[in-house]
PDB file of C-alpha atoms in Angstrom:
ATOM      1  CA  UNK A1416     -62.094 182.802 236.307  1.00 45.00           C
ATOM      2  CA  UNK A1417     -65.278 180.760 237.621  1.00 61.00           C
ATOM      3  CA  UNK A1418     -66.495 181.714 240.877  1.00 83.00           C
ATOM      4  CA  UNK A1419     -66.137 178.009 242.713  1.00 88.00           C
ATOM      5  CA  UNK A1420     -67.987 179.059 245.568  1.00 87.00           C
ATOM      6  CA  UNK A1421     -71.304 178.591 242.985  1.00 92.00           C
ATOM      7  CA  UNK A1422     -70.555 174.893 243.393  1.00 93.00           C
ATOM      8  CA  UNK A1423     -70.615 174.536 246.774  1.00 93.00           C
ATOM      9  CA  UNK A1424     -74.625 174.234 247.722  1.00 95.00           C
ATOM     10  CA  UNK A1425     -74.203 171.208 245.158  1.00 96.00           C
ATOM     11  CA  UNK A1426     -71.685 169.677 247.212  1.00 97.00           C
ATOM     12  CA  UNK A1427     -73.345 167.100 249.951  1.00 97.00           C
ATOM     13  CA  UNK A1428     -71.818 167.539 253.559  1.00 96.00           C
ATOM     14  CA  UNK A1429     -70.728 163.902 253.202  1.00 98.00           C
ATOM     15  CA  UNK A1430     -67.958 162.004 253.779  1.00 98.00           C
ATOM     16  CA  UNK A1431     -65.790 161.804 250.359  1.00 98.00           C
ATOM     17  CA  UNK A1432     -62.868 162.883 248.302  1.00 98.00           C
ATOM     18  CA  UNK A1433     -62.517 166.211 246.450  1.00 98.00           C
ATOM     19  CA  UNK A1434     -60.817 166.953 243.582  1.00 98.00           C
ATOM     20  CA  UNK A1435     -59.846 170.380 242.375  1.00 97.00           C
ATOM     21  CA  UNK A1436     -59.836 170.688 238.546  1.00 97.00           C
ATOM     22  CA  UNK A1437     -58.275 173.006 235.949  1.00 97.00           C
ATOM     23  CA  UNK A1438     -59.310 174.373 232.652  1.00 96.00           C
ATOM     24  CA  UNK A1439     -57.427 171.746 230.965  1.00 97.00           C
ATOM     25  CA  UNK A1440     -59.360 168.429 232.412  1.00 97.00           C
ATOM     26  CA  UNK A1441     -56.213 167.638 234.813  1.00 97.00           C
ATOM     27  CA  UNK A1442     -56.532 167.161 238.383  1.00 98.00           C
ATOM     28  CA  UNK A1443     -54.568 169.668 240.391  1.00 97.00           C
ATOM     29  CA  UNK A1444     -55.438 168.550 243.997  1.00 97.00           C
ATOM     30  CA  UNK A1445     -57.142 165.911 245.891  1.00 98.00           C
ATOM     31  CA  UNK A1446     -58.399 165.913 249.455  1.00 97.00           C
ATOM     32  CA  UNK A1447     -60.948 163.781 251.791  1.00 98.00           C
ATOM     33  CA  UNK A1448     -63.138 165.009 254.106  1.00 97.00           C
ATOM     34  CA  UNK A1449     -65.473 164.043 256.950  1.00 97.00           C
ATOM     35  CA  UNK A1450     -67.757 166.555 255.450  1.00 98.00           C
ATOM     36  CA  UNK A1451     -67.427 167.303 251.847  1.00 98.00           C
ATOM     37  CA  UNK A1452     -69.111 170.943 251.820  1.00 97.00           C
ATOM     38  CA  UNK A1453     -67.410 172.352 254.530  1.00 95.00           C
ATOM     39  CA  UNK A1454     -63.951 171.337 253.612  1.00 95.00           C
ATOM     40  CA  UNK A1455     -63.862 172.970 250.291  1.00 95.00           C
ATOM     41  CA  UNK A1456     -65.361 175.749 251.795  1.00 93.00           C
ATOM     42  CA  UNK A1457     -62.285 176.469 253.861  1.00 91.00           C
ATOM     43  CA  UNK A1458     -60.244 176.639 250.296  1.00 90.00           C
ATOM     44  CA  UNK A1459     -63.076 179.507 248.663  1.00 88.00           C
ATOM     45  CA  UNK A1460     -63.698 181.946 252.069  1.00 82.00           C
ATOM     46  CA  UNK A1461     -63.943 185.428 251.034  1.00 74.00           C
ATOM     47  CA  UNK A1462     -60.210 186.613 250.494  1.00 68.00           C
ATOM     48  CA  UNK A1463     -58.883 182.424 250.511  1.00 65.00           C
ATOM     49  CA  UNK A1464     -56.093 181.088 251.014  1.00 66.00           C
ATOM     50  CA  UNK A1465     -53.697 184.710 251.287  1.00 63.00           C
ATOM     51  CA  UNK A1466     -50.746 182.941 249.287  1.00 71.00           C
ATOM     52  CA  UNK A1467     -48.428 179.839 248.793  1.00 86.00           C
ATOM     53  CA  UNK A1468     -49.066 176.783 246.826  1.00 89.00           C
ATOM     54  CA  UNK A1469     -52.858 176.630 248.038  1.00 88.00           C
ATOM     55  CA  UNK A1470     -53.509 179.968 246.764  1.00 88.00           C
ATOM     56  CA  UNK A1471     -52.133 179.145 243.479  1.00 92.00           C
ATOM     57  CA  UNK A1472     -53.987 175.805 243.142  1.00 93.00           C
ATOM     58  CA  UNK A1473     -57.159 177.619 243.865  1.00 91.00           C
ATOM     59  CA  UNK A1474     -56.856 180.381 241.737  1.00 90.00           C
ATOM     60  CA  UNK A1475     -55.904 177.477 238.618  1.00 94.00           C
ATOM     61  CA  UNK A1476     -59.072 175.296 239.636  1.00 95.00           C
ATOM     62  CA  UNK A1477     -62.248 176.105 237.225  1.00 95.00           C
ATOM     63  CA  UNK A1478     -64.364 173.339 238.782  1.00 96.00           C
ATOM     64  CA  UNK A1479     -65.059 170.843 241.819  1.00 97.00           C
ATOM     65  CA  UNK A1480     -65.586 166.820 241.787  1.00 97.00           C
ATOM     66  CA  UNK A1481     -66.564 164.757 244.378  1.00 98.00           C
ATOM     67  CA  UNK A1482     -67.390 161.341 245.362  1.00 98.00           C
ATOM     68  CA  UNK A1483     -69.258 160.669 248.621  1.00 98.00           C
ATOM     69  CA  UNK A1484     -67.701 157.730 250.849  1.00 98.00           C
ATOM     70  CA  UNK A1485     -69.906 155.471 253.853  1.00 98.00           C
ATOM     71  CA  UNK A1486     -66.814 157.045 256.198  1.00 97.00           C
ATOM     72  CA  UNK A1487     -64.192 158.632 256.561  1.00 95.00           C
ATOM     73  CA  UNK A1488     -61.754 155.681 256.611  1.00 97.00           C
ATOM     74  CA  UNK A1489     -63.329 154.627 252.663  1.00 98.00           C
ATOM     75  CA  UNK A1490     -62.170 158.274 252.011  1.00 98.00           C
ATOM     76  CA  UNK A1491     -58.699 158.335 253.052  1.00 97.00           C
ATOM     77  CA  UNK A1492     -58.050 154.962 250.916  1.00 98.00           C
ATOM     78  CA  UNK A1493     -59.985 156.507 248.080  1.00 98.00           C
ATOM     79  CA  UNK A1494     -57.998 159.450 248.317  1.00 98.00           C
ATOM     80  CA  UNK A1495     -54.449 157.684 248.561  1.00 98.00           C
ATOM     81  CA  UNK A1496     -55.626 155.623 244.990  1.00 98.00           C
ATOM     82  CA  UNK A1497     -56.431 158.689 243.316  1.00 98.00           C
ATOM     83  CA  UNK A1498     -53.624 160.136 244.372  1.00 98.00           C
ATOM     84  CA  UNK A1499     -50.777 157.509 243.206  1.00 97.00           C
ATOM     85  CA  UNK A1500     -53.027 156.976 240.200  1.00 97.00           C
ATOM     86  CA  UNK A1501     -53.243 160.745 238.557  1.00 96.00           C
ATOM     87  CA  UNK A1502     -50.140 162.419 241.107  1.00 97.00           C
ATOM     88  CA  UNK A1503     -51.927 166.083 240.770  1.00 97.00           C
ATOM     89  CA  UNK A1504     -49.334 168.807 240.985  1.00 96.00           C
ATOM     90  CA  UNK A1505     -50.163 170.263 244.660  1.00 95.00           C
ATOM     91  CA  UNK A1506     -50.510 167.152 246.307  1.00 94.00           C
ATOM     92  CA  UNK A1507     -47.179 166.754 248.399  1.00 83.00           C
TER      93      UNK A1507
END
């Protein structure tokens, strides 16, 4: 399993979207944020998410992608197109 949290000092704290990834190429999860680095560092604390569907998607990822936004509003309608176009398995 790759250790994701290697990725984060990569990650600008940005607005943007987020994209978890498996070890297959396909997009598992997608999620904005007002600040890029600190939101997917809320999904790879030490001991995670304890269980559930977020726990699961994390422990499936192998790698991060992002895209930095000018706000947070560009993010959210970024995020709702790559959502509807790729409709990643732990998006609700």
């Amino acid at each position: 399993m790759t250790d994701l949290r290697t990725i984060l000092p990569k990650i600008p704290n940005e607005p943007g979207v987020y994209r978890f990834i498996d070890a297959q190429g396909a997009v598992l999860y997608i999620g904005k944020a007002k600040a890029l680095r600190k939101r997917v560092a809320t999904y790879l604390r030490e001991g995670g998410p304890a269980e559930g569907r977020i726990a699961e998607m994390v422990a499936r990822a192998v790698d991060v992608e992002w895209v930095v936004t000018d706000s947070e509003q560009e993010a959210l309608l970024l995020e709702d197109s790559f959502i509807k176009r790729t409709r990643p398995p732990f998006n609700v």
